[in-house]
CSV table of C-alpha atoms in Angstrom, one decimal:
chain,number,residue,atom,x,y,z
A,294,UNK,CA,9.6,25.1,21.4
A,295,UNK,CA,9.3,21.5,20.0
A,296,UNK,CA,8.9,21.2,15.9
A,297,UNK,CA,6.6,18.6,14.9
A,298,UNK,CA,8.2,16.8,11.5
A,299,UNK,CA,6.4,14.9,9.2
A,300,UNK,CA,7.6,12.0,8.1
A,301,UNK,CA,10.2,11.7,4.8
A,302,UNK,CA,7.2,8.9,2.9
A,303,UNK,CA,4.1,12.0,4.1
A,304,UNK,CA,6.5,14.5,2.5
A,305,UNK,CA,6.6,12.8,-0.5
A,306,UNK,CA,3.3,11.7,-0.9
A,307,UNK,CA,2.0,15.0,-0.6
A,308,UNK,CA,4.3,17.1,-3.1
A,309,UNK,CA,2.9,13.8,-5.6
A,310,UNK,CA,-0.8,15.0,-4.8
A,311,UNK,CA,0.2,18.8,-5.2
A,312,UNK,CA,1.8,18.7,-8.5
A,313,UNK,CA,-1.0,16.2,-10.0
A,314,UNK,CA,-3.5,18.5,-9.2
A,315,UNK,CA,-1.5,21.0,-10.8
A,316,UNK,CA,-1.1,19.0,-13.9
A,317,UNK,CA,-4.5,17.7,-14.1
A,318,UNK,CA,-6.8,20.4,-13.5
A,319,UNK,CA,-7.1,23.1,-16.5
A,320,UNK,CA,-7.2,26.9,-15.7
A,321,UNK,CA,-10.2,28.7,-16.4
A,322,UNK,CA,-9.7,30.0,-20.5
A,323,UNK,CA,-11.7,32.2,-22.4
A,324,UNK,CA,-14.3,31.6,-25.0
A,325,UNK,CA,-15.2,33.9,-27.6
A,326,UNK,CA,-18.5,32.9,-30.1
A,327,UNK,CA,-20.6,34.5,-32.3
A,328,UNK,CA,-24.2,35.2,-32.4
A,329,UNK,CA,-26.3,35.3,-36.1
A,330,UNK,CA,-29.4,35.7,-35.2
A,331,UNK,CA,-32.7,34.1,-35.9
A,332,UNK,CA,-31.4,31.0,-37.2
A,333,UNK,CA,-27.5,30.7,-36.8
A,334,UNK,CA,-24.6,29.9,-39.3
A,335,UNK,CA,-21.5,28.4,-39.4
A,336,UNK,CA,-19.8,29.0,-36.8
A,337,UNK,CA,-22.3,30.8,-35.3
A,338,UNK,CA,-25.6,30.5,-32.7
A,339,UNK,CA,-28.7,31.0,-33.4
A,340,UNK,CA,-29.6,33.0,-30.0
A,341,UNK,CA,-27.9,34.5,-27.5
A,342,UNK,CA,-29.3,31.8,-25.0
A,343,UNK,CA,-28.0,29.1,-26.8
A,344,UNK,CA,-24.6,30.8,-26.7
A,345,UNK,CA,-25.0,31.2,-23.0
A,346,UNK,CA,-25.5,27.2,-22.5
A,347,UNK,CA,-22.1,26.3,-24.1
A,348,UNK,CA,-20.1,28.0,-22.3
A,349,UNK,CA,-18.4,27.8,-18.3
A,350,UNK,CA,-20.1,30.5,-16.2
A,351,UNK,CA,-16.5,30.7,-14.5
A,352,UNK,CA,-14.6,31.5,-17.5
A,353,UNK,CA,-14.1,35.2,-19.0
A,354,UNK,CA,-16.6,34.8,-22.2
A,355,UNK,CA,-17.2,37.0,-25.4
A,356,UNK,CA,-20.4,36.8,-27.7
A,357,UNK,CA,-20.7,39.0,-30.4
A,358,UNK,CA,-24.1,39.6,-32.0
A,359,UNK,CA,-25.9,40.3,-35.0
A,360,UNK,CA,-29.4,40.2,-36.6
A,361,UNK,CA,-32.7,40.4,-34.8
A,362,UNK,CA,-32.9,38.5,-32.2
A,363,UNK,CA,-36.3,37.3,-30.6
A,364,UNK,CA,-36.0,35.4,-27.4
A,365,UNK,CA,-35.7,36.4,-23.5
A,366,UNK,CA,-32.6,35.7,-22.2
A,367,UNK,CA,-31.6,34.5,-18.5
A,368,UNK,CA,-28.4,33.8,-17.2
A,369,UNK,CA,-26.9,33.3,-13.6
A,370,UNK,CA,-23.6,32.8,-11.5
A,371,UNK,CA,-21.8,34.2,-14.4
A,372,UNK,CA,-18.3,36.3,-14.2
A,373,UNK,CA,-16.5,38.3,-16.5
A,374,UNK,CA,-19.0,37.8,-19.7
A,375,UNK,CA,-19.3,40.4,-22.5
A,376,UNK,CA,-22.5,40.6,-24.8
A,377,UNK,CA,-21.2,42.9,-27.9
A,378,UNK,CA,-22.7,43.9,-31.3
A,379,UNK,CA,-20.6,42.3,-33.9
A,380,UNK,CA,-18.5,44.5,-35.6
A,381,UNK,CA,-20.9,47.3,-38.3
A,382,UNK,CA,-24.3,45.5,-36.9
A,383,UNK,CA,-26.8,46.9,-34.5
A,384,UNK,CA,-28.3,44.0,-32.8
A,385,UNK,CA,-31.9,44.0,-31.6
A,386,UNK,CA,-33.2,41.1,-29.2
A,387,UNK,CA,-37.0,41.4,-29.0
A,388,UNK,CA,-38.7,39.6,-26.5
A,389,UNK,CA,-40.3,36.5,-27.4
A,390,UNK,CA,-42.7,36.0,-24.6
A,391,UNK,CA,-44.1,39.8,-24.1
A,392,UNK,CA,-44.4,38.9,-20.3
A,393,UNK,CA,-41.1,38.2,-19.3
A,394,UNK,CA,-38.1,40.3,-19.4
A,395,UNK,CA,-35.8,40.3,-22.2
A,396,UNK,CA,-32.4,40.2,-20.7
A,397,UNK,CA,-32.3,39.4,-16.9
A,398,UNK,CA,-28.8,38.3,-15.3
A,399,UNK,CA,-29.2,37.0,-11.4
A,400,UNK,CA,-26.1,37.1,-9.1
A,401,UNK,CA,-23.7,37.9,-12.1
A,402,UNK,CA,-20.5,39.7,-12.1
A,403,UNK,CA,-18.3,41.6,-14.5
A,404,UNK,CA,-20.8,41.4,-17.2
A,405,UNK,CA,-20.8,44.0,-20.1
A,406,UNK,CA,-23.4,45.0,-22.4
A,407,UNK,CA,-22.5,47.1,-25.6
A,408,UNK,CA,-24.3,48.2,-28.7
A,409,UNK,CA,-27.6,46.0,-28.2
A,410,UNK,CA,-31.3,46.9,-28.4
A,411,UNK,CA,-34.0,45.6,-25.7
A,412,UNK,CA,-37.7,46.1,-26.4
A,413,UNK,CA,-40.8,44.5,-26.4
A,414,UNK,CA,-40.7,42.8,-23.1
A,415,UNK,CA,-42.4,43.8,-19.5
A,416,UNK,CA,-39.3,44.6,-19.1
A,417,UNK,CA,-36.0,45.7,-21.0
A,418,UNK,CA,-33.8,44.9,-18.9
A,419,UNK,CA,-33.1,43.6,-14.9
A,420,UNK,CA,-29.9,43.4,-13.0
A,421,UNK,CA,-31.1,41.1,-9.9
A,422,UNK,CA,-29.2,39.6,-6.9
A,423,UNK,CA,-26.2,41.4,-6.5
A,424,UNK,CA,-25.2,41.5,-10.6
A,425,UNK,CA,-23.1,43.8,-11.6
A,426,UNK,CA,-22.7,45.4,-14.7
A,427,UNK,CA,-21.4,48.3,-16.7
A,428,UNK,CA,-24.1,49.4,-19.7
A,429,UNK,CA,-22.7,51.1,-22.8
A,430,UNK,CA,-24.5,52.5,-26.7
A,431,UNK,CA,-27.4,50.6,-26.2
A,432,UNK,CA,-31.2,51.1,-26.0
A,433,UNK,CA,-33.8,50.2,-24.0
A,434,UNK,CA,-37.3,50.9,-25.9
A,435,UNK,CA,-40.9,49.9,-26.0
A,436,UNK,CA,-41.4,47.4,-23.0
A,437,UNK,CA,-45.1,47.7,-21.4
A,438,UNK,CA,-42.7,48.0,-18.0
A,439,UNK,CA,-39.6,49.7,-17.3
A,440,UNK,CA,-36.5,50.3,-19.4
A,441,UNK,CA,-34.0,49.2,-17.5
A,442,UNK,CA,-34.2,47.6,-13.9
A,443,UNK,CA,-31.9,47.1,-10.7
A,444,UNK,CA,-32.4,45.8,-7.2
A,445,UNK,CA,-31.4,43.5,-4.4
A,446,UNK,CA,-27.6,45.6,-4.2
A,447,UNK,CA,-26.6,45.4,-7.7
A,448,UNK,CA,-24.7,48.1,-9.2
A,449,UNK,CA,-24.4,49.8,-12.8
A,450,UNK,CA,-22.1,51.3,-14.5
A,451,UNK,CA,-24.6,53.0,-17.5
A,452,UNK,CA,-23.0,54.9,-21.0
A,453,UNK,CA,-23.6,56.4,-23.7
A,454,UNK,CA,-27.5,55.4,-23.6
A,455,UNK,CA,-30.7,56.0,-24.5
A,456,UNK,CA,-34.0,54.5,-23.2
A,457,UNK,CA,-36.9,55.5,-24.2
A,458,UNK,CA,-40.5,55.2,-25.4
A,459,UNK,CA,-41.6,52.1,-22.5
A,460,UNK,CA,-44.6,52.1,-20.5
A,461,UNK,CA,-43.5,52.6,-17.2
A,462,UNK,CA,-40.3,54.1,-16.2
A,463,UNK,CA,-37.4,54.5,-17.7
A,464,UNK,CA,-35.6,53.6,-15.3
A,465,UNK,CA,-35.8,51.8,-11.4
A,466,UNK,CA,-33.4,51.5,-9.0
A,467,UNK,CA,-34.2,50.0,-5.8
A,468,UNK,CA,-33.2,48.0,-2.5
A,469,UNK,CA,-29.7,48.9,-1.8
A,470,UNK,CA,-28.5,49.2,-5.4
A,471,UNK,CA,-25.9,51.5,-6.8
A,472,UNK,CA,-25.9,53.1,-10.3
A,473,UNK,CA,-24.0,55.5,-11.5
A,474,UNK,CA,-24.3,57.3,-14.8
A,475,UNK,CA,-22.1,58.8,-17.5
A,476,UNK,CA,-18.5,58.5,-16.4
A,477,UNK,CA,-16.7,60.3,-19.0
A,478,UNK,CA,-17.3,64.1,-19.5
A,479,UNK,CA,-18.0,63.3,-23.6
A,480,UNK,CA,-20.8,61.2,-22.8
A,481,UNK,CA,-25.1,61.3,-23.2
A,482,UNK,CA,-27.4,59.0,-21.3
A,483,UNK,CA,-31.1,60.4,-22.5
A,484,UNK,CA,-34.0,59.0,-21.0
A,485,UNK,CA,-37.2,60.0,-23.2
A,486,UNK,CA,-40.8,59.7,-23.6
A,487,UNK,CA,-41.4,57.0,-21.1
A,488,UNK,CA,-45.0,56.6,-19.1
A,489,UNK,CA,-44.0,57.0,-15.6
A,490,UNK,CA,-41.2,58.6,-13.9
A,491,UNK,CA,-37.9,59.0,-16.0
A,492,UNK,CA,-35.8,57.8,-13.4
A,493,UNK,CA,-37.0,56.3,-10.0
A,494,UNK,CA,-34.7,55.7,-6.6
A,495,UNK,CA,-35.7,54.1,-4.1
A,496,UNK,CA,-33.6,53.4,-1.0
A,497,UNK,CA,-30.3,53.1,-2.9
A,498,UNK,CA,-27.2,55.3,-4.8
A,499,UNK,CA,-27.6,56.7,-7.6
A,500,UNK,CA,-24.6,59.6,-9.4
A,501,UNK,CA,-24.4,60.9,-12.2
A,502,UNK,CA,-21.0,61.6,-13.4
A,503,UNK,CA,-19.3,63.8,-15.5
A,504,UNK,CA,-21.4,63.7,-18.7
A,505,UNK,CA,-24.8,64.6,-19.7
A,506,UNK,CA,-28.0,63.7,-18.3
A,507,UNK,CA,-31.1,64.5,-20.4
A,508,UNK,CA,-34.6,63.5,-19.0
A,509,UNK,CA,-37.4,64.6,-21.3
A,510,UNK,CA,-41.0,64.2,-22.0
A,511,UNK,CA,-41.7,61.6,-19.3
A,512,UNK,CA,-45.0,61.1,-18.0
A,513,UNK,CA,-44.0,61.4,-14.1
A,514,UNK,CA,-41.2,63.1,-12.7
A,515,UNK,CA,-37.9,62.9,-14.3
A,516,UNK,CA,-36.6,61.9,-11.5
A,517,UNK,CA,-37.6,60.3,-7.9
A,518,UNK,CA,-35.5,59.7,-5.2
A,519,UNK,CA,-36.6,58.4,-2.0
A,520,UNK,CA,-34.7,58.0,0.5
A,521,UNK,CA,-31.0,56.7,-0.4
A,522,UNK,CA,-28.2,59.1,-1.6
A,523,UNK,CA,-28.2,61.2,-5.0
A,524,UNK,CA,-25.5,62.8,-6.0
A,525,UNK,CA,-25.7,64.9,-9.6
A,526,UNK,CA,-22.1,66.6,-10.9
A,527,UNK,CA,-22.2,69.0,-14.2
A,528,UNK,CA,-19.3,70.6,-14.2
A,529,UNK,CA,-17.1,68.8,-16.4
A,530,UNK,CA,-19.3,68.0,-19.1
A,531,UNK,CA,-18.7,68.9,-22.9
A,532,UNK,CA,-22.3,69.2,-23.7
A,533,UNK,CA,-24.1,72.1,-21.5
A,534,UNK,CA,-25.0,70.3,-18.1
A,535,UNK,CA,-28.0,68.0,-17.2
A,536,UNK,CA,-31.4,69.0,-18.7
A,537,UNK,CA,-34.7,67.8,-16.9
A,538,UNK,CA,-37.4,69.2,-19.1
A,539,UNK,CA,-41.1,68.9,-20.3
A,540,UNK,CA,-41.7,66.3,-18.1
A,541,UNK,CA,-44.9,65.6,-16.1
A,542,UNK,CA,-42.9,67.0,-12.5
A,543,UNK,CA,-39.2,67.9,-12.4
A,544,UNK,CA,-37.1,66.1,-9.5
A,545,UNK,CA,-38.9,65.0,-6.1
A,546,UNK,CA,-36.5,64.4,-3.1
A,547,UNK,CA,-38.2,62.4,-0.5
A,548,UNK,CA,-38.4,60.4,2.8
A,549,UNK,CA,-35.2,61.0,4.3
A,550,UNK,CA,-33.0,61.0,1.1
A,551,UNK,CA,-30.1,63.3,0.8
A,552,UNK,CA,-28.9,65.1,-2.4
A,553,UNK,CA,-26.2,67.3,-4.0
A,554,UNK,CA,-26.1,68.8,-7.1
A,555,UNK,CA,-22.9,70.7,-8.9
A,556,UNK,CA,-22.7,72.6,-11.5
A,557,UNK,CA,-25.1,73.0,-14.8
A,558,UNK,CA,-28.4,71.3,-14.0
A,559,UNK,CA,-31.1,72.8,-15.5
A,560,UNK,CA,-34.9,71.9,-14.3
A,561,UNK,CA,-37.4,73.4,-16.9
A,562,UNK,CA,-41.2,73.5,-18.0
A,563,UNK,CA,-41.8,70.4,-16.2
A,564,UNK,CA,-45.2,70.8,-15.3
A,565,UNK,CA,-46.4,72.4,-11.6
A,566,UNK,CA,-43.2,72.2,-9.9
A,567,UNK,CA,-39.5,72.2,-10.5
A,568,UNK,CA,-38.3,70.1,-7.1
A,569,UNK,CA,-40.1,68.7,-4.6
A,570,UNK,CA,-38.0,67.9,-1.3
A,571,UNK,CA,-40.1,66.1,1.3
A,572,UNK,CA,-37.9,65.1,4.7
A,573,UNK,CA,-34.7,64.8,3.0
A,574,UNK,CA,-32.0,67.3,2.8
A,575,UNK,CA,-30.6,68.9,-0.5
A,576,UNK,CA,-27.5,71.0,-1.2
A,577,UNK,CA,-27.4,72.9,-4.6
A,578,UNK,CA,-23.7,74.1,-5.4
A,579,UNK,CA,-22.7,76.3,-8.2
A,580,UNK,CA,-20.1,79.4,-9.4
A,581,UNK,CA,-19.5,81.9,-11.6
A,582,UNK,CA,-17.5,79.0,-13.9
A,583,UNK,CA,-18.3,78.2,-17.6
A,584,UNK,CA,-18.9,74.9,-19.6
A,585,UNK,CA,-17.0,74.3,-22.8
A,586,UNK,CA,-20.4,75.5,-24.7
A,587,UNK,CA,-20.0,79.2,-22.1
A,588,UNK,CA,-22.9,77.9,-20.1
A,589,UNK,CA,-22.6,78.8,-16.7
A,590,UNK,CA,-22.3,76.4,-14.0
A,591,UNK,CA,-25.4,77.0,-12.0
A,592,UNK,CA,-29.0,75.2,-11.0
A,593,UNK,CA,-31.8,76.6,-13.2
A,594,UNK,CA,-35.5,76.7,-12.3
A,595,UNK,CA,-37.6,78.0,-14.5
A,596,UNK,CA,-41.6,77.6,-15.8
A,597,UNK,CA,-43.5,75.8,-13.7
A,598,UNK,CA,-47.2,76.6,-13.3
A,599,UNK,CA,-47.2,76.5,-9.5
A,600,UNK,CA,-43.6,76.7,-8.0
A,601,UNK,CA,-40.0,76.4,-8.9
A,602,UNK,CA,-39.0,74.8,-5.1
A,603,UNK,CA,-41.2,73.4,-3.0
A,604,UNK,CA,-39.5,72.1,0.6
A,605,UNK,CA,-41.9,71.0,3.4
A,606,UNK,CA,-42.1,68.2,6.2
A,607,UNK,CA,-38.6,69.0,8.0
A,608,UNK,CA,-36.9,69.3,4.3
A,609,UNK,CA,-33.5,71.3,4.3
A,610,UNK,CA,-32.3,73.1,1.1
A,611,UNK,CA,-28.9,75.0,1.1
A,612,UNK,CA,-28.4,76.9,-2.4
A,613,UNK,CA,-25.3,78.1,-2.8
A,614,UNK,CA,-23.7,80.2,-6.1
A,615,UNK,CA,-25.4,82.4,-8.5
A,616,UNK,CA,-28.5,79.6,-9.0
A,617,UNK,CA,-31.5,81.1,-11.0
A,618,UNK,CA,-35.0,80.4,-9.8
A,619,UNK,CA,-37.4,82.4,-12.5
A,620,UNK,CA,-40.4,82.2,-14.4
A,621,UNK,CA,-42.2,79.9,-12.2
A,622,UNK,CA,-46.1,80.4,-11.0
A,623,UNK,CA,-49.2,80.9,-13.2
A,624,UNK,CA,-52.1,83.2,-12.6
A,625,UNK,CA,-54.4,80.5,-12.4
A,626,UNK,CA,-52.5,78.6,-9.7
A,627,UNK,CA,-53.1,78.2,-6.2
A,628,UNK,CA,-52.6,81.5,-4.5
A,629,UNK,CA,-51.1,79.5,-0.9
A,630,UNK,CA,-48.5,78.1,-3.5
A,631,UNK,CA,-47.3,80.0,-6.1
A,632,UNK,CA,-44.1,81.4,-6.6
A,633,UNK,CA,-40.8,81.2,-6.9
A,634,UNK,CA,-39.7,79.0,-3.6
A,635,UNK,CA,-42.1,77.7,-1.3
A,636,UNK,CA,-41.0,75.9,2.4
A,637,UNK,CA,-43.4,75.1,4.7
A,638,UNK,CA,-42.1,73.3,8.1
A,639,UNK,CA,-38.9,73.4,7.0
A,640,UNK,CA,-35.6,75.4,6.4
A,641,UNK,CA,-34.1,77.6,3.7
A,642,UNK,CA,-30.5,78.7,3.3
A,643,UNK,CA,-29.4,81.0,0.2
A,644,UNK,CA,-25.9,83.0,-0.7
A,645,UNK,CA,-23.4,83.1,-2.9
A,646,UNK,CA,-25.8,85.7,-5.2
A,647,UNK,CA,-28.9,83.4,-6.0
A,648,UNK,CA,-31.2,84.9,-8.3
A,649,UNK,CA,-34.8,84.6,-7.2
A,650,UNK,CA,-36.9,86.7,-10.1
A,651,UNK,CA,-39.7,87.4,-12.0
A,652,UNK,CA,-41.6,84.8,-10.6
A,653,UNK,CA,-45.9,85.1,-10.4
A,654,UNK,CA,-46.3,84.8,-6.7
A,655,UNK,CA,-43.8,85.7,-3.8
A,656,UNK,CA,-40.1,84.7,-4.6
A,657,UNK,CA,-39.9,83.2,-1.4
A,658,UNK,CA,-42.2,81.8,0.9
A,659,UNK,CA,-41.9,81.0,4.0
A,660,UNK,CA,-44.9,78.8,5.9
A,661,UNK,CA,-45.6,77.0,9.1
A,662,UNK,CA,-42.6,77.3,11.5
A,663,UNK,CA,-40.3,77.8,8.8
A,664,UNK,CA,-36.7,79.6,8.7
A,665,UNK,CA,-35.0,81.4,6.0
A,666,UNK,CA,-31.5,82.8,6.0
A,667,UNK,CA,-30.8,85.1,2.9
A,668,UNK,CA,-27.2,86.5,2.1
A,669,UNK,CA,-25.9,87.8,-0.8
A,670,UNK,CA,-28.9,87.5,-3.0
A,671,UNK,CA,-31.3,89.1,-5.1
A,672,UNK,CA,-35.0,88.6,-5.1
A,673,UNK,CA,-36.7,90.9,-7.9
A,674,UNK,CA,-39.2,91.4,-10.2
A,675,UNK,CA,-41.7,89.0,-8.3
A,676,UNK,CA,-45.1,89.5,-9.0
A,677,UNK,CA,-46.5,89.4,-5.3
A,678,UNK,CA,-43.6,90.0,-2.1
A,679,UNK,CA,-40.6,89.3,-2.6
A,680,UNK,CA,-40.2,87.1,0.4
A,681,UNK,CA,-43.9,86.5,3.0
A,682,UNK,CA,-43.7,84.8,6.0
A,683,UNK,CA,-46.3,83.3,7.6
A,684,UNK,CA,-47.4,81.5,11.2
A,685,UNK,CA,-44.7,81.8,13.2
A,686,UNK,CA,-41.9,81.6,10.5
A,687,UNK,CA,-38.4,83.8,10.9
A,688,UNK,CA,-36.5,85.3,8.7
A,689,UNK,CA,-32.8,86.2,8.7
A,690,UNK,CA,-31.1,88.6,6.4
A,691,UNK,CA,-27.4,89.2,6.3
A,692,UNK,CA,-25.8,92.1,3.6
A,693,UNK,CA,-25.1,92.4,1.3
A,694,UNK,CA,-28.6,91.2,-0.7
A,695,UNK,CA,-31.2,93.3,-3.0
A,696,UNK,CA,-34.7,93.1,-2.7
A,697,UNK,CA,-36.3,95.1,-4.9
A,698,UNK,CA,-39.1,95.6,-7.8
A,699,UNK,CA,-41.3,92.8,-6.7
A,700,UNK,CA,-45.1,93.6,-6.7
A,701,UNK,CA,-46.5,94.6,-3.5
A,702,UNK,CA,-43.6,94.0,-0.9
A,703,UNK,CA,-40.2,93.8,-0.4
A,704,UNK,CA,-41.4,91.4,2.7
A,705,UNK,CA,-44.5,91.2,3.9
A,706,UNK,CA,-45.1,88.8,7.4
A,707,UNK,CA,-48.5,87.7,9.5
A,708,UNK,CA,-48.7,88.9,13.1
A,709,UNK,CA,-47.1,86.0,14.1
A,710,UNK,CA,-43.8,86.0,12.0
A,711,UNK,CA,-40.1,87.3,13.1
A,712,UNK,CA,-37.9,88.7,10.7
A,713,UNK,CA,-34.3,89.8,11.7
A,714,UNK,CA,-30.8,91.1,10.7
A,715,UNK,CA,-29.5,93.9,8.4
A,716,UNK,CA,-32.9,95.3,7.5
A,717,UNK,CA,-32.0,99.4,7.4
A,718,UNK,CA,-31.5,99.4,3.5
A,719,UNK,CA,-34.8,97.5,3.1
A,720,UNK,CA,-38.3,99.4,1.6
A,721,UNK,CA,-41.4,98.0,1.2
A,722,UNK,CA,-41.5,96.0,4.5
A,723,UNK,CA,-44.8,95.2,6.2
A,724,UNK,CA,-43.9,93.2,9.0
A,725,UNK,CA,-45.1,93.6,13.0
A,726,UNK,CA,-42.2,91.7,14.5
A,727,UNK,CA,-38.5,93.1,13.7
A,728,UNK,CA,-35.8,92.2,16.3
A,729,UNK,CA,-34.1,95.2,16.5
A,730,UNK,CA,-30.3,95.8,18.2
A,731,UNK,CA,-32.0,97.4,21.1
A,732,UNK,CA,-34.4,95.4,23.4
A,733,UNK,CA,-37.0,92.8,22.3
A,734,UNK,CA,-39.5,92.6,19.4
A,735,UNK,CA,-41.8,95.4,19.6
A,736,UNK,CA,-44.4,95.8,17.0
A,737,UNK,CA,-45.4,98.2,14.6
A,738,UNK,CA,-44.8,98.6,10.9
A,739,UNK,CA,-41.1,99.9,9.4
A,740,UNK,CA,-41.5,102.5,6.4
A,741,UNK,CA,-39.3,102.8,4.1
């Protein structure tokens, strides 16, 4: 192989250039300012904006705050910038122009946000264009839009949080972002009292961690997610799980979305339904575990005036552990819907001693080429069957499970139904088509 030298003057010439450049060219350094808002002092800004013009988007940058501040903030391209309440002060910045959005950051990385207030805007605030940022004890309030915004694939790291009281959600996530909530198993996010949906999904990731999650009081659901991935864990938590409560729905899965839940999650009084899962596919895991509080580590589902679970459209809902689905369905509610599950075109899977009781309805029911698989359950105390199938739905039962003390069946089925499996221990059955051991379906009904 021939080398190729360069010649001793080239050599030279070049080792000159490198070590001028080396010499000449200053490394990125940190700035650190202060923040005294409205009007500045020495040493200090008098906005957050005017902070954000002096310094080198390239650099790792620290501005503390303090006072109220009353302006809408924008910054781009930045990396490695923290936003901080000054030490003792509890910083507000209040939009200035009602329309626009009070703290916005476009293609912007490493950015932290800690111990601020954003209201008053359309908008609290946006991460847009890739940002990414991690959140932490601060509050997002009062905008006549959402809380707190992300899209275009940004991602969020959110602590220790609170947004509440805006006009429309609390918070969106959408096209191909990522957000992930409470990562430490001391921590709260609570997202209260806002107009429309607490927390809306759509197409992108969203986790919550190992600390609490407490959606309350929102006008929608508390939480939407459509299509995308959720993932909820509440078993490590110091505080007594996740609580989605009194709002206008409880949590709707939809358009081919997939979820899983662990642990403490409990889904209560939020208006006619608990969950809604529409195409999408859910898996509910729990256990005989306890919190640090003795709360046990299982889904809850309880009061709602029409249904705990309803699943239709191809949904698929696996519950496994000792889940409780009770108190759900009203007198006055439709008679086709009530109860304690509902899945209509779609499948059901339960074990692991799920609790389906004392609901106003059947505790299950199954609808329109639906399937059901029941092991090691209990369904009791149901006002109406305990499970009713219905055009051309099947049933599968596999000991050892209790059905008993539900209102006027154990199971009931149309003429058109198939129910199978370990059925000899089961009373109160009204059904026409029972595969038996021995040779097909026959009808007739099975007394007790």
């Amino acid at each position: 192989m021939k080398l190729l030298l360069l010649p001793y003057r080239t050599c030279l010439f070049i080792a000159c250039v490198v070590v001028y450049l080396t010499v000449t060219i200053p490394a990125g350094r940190a700035a650190n300012v202060n923040v005294a808002c409205p009007g500045g002092g020495p040493g200090a800004f008098p906005s957050i904006s005017a902070a954000l013009n002096s310094l080198n988007p390239n650099d790792s940058n620290t501005i503390s705050v303090s006072g109220a501040c009353v302006e809408n903030v924008f910054f781009a391209n930045f990396e490695r910038l923290l936003i901080i309440a000054a030490p003792g002060q509890s910083p507000t910045i209040t939009a200035a122009d009602p329309n626009g959005i009070v703290l916005q950051m476009f293609q912007s990385t490493g950015v932290t946000l800690i111990g601020l207030t954003f209201q008053g805007g359309s908008t609290g605030v946006l991460l847009n264009q890739g940002s990414n940022a991690t959140i932490s004890n601060c509050t997002f309030q009062g905008n006549s839009g959402d809380g707190l915004d992300m899209q275009m694939a940004s991602t969020l790291v959110l602590e220790n949080s609170t947004i509440q009281n805006n006009q429309g959600n609390g918070m969106s996530i959408g096209a191909g972002s990522n957000a992930t909530m409470s990562t430490n198993p001391n921590e709260r996010i609570r997202v209260l009292h806002n107009g429309g949906d607490g927390i809306d999904v759509d197409g992108s990731y969203f986790q919550v961690n190992f600390g609490v999650l407490d959606v309350e009081n929102n006008g929608g659901a508390a939480l939407v997610q459509s299509g995308g991935r959720l993932v909820v864990f509440a078993d490590q938590s110091t505080g007594g799980g996740n609580l989605f409560q009194g709002n206008g729905e409880g949590i709707d899965i939809f358009n081919a979305a997939s979820a899983h839940f662990f642990g403490r999650n409990v889904i209560r009084n939020n208006g006619d339904v608990g969950m809604q899962i529409l195409g999408s596919s859910v898996r509910i895991d729990g256990n005989n575990g306890t919190l640090a509080d003795g709360s046990l580590q299982i889904m809850v589902v309880q009061g709602h005036n029409t249904v705990g679970i309803n699943a239709v459209r191809s949904a698929e809902l696996t519950m496994h552990g000792p889940h409780q689905i009770q108190g759900n369905g009203s007198v006055g509610a439709d008679p086709s819907l009530r109860g304690g599950i509902r899945v209509n075109r779609s499948s059901l899977t339960l074990n692991g001693t799920v609790q389906v009781n004392n609901n106003i309805g059947p505790g299950i029911r199954a609808d329109q080429n639906s399937s059901t698989s029941v092991t090691n359950v209990t369904i009791s105390g149901n006002s109406e069957e305990g499970l009713h199938f219905d055009r051309q739905s099947v049933g599968g039962f596999f000991a050892p499970f209790t059905i008993s003390g539900n209102g006027t069946a154990s199971i009931s089925c149309d003429t058109t139904s198939l129910i199978f499996g370990e059925l000899s221990g089961v009373g109160g059955m009204n059904c026409q088509r029972i595969e038996r051991l021995a040779g097909p379906p026959r009808p007739g009904r099975v007394n007790p």
